[in-house]
CSV table of N, CA and C in Angstrom, one decimal:
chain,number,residue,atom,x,y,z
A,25,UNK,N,4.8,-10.4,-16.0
A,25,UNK,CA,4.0,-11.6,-15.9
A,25,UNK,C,3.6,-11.7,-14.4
A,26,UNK,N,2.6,-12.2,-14.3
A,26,UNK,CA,1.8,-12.4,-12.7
A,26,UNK,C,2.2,-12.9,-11.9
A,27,UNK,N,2.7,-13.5,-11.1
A,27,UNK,CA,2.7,-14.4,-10.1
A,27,UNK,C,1.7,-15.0,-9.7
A,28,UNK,N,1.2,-15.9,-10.2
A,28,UNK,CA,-0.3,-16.8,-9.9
A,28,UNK,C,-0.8,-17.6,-8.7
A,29,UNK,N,0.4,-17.0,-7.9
A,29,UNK,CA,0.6,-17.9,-6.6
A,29,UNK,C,0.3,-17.0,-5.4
A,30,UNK,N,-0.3,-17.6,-4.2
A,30,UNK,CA,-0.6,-16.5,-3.1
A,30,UNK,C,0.9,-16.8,-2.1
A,31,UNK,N,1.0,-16.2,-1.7
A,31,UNK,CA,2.5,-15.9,-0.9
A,31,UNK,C,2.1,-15.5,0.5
A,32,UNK,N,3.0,-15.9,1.3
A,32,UNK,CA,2.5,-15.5,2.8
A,32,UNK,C,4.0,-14.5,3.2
A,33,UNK,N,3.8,-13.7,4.4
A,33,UNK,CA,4.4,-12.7,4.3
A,33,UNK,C,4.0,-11.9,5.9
A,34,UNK,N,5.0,-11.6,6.6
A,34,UNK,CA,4.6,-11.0,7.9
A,34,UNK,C,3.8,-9.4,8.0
A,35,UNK,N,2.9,-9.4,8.3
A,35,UNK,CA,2.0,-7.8,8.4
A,35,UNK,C,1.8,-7.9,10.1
A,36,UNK,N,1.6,-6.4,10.3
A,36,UNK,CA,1.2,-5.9,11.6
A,36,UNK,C,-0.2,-5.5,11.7
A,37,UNK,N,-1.2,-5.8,12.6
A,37,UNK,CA,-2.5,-6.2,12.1
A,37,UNK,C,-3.1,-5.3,13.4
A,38,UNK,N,-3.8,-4.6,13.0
A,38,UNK,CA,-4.5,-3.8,14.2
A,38,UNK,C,-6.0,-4.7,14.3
A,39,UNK,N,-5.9,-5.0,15.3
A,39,UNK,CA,-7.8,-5.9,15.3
A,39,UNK,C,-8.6,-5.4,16.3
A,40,UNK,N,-8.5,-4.3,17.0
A,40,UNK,CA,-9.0,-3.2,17.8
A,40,UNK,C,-8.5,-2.4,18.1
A,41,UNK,N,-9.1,-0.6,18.6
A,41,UNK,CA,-8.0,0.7,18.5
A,41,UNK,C,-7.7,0.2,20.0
A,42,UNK,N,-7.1,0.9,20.2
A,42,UNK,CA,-6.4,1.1,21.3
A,42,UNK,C,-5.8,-0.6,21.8
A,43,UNK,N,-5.5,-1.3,21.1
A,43,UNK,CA,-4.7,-2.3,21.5
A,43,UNK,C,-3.2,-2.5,20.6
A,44,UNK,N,-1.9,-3.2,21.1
A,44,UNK,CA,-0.8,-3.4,20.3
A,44,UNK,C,-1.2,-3.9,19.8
A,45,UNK,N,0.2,-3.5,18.4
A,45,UNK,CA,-0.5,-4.5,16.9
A,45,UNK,C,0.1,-5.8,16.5
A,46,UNK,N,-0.3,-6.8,16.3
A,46,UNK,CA,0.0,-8.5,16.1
A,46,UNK,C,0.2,-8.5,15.1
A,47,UNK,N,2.1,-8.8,14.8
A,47,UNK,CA,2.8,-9.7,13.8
A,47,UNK,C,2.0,-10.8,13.5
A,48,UNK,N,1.8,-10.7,12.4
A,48,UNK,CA,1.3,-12.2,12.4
A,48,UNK,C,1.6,-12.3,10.6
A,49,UNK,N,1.3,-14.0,10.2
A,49,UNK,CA,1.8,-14.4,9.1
A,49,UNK,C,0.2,-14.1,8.5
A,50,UNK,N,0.4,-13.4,7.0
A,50,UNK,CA,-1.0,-13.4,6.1
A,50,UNK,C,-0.8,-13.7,4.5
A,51,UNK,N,-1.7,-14.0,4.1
A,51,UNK,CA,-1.7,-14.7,3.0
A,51,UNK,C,-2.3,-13.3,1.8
A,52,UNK,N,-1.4,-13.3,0.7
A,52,UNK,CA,-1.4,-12.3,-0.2
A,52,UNK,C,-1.8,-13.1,-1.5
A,53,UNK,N,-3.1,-12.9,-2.1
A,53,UNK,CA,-3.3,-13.4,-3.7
A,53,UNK,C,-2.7,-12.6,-4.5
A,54,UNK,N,-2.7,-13.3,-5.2
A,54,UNK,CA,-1.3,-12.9,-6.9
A,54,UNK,C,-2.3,-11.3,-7.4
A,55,UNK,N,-2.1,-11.0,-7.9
A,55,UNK,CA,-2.4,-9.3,-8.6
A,55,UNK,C,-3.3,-9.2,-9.6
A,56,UNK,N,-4.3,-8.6,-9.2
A,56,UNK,CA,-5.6,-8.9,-10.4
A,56,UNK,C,-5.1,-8.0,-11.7
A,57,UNK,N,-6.2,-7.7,-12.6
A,57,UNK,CA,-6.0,-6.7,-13.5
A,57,UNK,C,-5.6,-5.2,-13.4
A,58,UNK,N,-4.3,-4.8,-13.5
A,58,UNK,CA,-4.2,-3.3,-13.2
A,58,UNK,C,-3.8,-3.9,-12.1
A,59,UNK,N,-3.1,-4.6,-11.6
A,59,UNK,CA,-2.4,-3.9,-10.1
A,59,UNK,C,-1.2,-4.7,-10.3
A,60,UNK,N,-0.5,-4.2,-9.1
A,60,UNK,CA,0.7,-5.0,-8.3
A,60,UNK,C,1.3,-5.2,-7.3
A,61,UNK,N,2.2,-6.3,-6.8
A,61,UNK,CA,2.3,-6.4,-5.6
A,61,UNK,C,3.3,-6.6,-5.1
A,62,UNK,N,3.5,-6.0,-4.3
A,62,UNK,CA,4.8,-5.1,-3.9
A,62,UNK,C,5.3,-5.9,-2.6
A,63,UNK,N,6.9,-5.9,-2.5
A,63,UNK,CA,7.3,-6.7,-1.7
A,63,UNK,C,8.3,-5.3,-0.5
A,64,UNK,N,7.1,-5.0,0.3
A,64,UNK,CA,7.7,-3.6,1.4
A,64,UNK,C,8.6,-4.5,1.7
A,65,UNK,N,9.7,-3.3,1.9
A,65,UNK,CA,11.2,-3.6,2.3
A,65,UNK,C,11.4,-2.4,3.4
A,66,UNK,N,10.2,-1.5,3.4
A,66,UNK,CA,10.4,-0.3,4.6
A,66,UNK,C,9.1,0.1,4.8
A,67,UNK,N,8.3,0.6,6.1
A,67,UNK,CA,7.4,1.5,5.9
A,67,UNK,C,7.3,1.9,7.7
A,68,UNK,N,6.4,2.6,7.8
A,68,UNK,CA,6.2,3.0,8.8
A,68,UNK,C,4.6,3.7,9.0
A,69,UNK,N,4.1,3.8,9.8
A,69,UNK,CA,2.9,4.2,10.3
A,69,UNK,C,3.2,5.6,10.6
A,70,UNK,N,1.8,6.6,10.4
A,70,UNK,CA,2.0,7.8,10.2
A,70,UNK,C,1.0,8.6,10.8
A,71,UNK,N,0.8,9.8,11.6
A,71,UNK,CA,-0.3,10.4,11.8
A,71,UNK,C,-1.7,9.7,11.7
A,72,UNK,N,-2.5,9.6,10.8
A,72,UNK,CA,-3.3,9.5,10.2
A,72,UNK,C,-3.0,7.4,10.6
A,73,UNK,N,-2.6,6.6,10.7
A,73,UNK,CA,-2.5,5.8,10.9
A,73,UNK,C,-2.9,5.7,12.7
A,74,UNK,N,-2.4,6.5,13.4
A,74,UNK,CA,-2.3,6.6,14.7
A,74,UNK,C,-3.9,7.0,15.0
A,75,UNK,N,-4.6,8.3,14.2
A,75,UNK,CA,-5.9,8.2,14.4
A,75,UNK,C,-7.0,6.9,14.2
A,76,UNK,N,-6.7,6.4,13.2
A,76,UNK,CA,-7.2,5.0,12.9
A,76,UNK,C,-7.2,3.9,14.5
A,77,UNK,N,-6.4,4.3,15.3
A,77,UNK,CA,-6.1,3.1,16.2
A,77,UNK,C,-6.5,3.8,17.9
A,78,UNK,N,-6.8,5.2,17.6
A,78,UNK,CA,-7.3,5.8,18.8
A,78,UNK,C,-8.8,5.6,19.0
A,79,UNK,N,-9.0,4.9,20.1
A,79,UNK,CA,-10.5,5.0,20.6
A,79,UNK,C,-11.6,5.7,20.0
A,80,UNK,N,-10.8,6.9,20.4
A,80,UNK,CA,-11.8,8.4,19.6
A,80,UNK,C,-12.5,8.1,18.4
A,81,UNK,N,-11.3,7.7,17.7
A,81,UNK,CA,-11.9,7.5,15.9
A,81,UNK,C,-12.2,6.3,15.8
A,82,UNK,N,-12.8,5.1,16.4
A,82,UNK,CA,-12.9,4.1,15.9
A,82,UNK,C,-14.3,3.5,14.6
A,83,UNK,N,-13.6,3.8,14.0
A,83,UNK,CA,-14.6,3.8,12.4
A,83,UNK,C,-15.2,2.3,12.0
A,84,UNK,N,-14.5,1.3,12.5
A,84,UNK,CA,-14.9,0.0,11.9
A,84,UNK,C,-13.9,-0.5,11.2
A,85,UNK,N,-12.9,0.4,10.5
A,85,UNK,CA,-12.5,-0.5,10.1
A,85,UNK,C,-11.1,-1.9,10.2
A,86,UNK,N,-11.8,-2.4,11.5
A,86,UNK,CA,-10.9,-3.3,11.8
A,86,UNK,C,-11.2,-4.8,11.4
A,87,UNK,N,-10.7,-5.7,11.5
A,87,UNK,CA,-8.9,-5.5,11.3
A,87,UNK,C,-8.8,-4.8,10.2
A,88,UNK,N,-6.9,-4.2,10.2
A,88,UNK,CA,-6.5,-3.7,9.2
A,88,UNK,C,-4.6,-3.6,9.4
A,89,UNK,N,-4.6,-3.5,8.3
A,89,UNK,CA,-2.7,-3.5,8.2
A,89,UNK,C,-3.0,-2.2,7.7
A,90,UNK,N,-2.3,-1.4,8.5
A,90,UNK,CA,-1.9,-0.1,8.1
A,90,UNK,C,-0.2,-0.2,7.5
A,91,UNK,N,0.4,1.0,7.8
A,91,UNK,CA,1.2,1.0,6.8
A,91,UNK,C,1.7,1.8,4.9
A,92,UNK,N,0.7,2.6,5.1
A,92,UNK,CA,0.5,2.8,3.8
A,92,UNK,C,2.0,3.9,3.3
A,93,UNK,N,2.7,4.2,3.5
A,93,UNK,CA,4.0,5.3,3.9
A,93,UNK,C,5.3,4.1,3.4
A,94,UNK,N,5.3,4.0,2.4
A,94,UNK,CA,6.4,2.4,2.8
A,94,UNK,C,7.4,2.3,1.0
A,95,UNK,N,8.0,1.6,0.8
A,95,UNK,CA,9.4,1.5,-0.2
A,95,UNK,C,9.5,-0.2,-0.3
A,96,UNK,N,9.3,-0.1,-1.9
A,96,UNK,CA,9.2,-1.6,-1.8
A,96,UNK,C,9.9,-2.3,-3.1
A,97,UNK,N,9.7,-3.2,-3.6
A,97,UNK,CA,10.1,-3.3,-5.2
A,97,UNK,C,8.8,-4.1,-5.7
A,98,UNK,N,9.2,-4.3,-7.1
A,98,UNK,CA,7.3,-5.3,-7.9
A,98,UNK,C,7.9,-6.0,-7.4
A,99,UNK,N,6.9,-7.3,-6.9
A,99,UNK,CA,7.1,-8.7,-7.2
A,99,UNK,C,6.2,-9.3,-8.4
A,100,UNK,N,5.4,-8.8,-8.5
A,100,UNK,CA,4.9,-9.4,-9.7
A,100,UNK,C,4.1,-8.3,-10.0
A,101,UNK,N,3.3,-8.5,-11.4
A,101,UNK,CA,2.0,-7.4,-11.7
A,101,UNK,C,1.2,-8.8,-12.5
A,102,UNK,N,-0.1,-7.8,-12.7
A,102,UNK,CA,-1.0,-8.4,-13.2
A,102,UNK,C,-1.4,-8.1,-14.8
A,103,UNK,N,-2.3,-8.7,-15.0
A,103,UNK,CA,-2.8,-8.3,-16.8
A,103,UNK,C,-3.3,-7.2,-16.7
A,104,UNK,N,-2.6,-6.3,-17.8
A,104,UNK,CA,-2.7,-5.0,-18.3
A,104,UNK,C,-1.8,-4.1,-17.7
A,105,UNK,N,-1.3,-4.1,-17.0
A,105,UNK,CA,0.3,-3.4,-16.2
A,105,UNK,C,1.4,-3.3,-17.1
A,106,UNK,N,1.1,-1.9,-17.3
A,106,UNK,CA,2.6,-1.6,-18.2
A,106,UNK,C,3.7,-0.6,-17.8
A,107,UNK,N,3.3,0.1,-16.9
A,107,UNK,CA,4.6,1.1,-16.4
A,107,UNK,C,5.1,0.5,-15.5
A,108,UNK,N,5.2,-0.8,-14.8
A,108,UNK,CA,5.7,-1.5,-13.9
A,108,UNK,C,6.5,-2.8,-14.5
A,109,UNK,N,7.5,-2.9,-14.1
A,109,UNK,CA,7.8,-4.9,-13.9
A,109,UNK,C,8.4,-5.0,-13.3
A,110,UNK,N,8.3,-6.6,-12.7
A,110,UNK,CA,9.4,-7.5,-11.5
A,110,UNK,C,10.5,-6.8,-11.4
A,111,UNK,N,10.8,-6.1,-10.1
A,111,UNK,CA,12.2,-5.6,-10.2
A,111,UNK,C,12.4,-4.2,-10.0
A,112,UNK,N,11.5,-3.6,-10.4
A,112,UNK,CA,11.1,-2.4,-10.1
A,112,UNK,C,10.8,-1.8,-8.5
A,113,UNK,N,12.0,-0.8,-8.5
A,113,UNK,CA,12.0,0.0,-7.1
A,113,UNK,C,10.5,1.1,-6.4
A,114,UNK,N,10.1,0.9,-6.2
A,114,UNK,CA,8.6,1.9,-6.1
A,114,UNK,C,8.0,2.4,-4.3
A,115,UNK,N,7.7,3.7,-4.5
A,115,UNK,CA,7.0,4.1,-3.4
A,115,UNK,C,5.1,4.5,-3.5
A,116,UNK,N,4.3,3.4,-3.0
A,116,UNK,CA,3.2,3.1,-2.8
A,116,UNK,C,2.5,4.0,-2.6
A,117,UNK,N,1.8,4.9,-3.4
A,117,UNK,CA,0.8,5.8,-2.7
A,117,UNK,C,-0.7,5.8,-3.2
A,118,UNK,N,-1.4,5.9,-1.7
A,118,UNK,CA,-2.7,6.1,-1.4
A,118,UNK,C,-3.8,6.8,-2.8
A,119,UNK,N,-3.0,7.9,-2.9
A,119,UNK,CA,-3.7,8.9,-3.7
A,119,UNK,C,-3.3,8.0,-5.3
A,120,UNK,N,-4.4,8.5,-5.8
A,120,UNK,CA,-4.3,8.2,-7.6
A,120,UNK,C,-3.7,9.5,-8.3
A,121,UNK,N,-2.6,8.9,-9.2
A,121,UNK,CA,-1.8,10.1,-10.3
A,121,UNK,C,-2.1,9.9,-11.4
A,122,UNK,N,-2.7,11.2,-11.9
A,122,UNK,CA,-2.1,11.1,-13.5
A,122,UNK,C,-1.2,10.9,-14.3
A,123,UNK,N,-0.2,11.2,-13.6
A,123,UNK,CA,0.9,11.0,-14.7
A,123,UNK,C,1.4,12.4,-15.6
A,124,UNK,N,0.6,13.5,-15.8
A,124,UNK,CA,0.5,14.3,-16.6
A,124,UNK,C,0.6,15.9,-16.4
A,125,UNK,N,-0.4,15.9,-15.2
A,125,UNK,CA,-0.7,17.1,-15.1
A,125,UNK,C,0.9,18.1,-14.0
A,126,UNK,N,0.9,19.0,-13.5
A,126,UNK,CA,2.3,19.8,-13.5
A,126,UNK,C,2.5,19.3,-12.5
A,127,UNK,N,1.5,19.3,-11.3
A,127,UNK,CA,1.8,18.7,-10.1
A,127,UNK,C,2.1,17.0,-10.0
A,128,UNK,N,1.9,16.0,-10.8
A,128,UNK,CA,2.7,15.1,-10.8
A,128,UNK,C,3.6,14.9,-11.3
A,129,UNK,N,4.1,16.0,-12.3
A,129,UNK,CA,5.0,15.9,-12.9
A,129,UNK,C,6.6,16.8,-12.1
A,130,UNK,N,5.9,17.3,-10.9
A,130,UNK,CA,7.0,18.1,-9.7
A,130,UNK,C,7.2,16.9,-8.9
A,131,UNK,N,8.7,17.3,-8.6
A,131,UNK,CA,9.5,16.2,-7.9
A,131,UNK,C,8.7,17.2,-6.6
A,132,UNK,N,8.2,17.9,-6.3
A,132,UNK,CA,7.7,18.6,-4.8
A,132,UNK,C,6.5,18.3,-4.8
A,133,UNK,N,5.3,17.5,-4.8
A,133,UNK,CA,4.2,16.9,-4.3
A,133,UNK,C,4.0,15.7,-5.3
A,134,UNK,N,2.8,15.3,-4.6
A,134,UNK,CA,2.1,13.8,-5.1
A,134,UNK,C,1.1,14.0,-4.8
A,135,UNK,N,0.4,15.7,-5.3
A,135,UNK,CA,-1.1,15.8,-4.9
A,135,UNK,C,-1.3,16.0,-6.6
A,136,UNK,N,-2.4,14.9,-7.1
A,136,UNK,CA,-2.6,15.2,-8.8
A,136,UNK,C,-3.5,16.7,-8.7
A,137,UNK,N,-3.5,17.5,-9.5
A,137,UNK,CA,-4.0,18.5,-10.0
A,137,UNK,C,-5.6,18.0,-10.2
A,138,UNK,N,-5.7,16.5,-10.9
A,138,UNK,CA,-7.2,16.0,-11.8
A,138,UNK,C,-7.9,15.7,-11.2
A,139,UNK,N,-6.8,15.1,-10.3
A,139,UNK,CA,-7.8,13.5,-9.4
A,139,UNK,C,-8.5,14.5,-8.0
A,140,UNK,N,-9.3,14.9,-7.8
A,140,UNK,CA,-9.2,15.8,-6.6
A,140,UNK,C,-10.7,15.4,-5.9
């Protein structure tokens, strides 16, 4: 079941590269169709986050909460979410899985074979 409620929650907010990133309190809406929303209990910034915040690369897209590397549980899901519920331990990833093909079905990557 959804959580119909927006929730506030502390994120680390880059709002230009090359500056520290600002704790600050933001406001999360409840989980549309097909998604869910995850309550990080761990994460960390990674490579590829670090280029996002370097001068060199500055792409636009700021602000942003990076973070994508992270360990969390459901707090809620939305309509039509069926391999998840409230309670459920999960690690968040970027890329989209099938579910099916060999390589998501190896405990040794999270690169799908389909999705490419």
């Amino acid at each position: 079941l959804a959580n119909s409620q927006i929730i506030k929650c502390k994120a680390a907010i880059a709002w230009e590269a090359n500056n520290p990133l600002s704790i600050e309190e933001v406001e999360v809406a409840p989980p549309k169709d097909h998604e869910v929303r995850i309550q990080i209990i761990a994460t960390t910034l990674c490579h590829s986050d670090a280029h996002i915040l370097h001068p060199q690369f500055e792409w636009g897209f700021f602000p942003v909460i990076l973070g994508h590397e992270a360990a969390g549980i459901v707090e809620s899901i939305g309509p039509g979410v069926t391999n998840f519920k409230p309670g459920d331990k999960v690690i968040p990833l970027y890329a989209p899985q099938c579910g099916k093909c060999k390589f998501c079905l190896s405990p040794r990557t999270n690169f799908c074979g389909k999705l490419k």
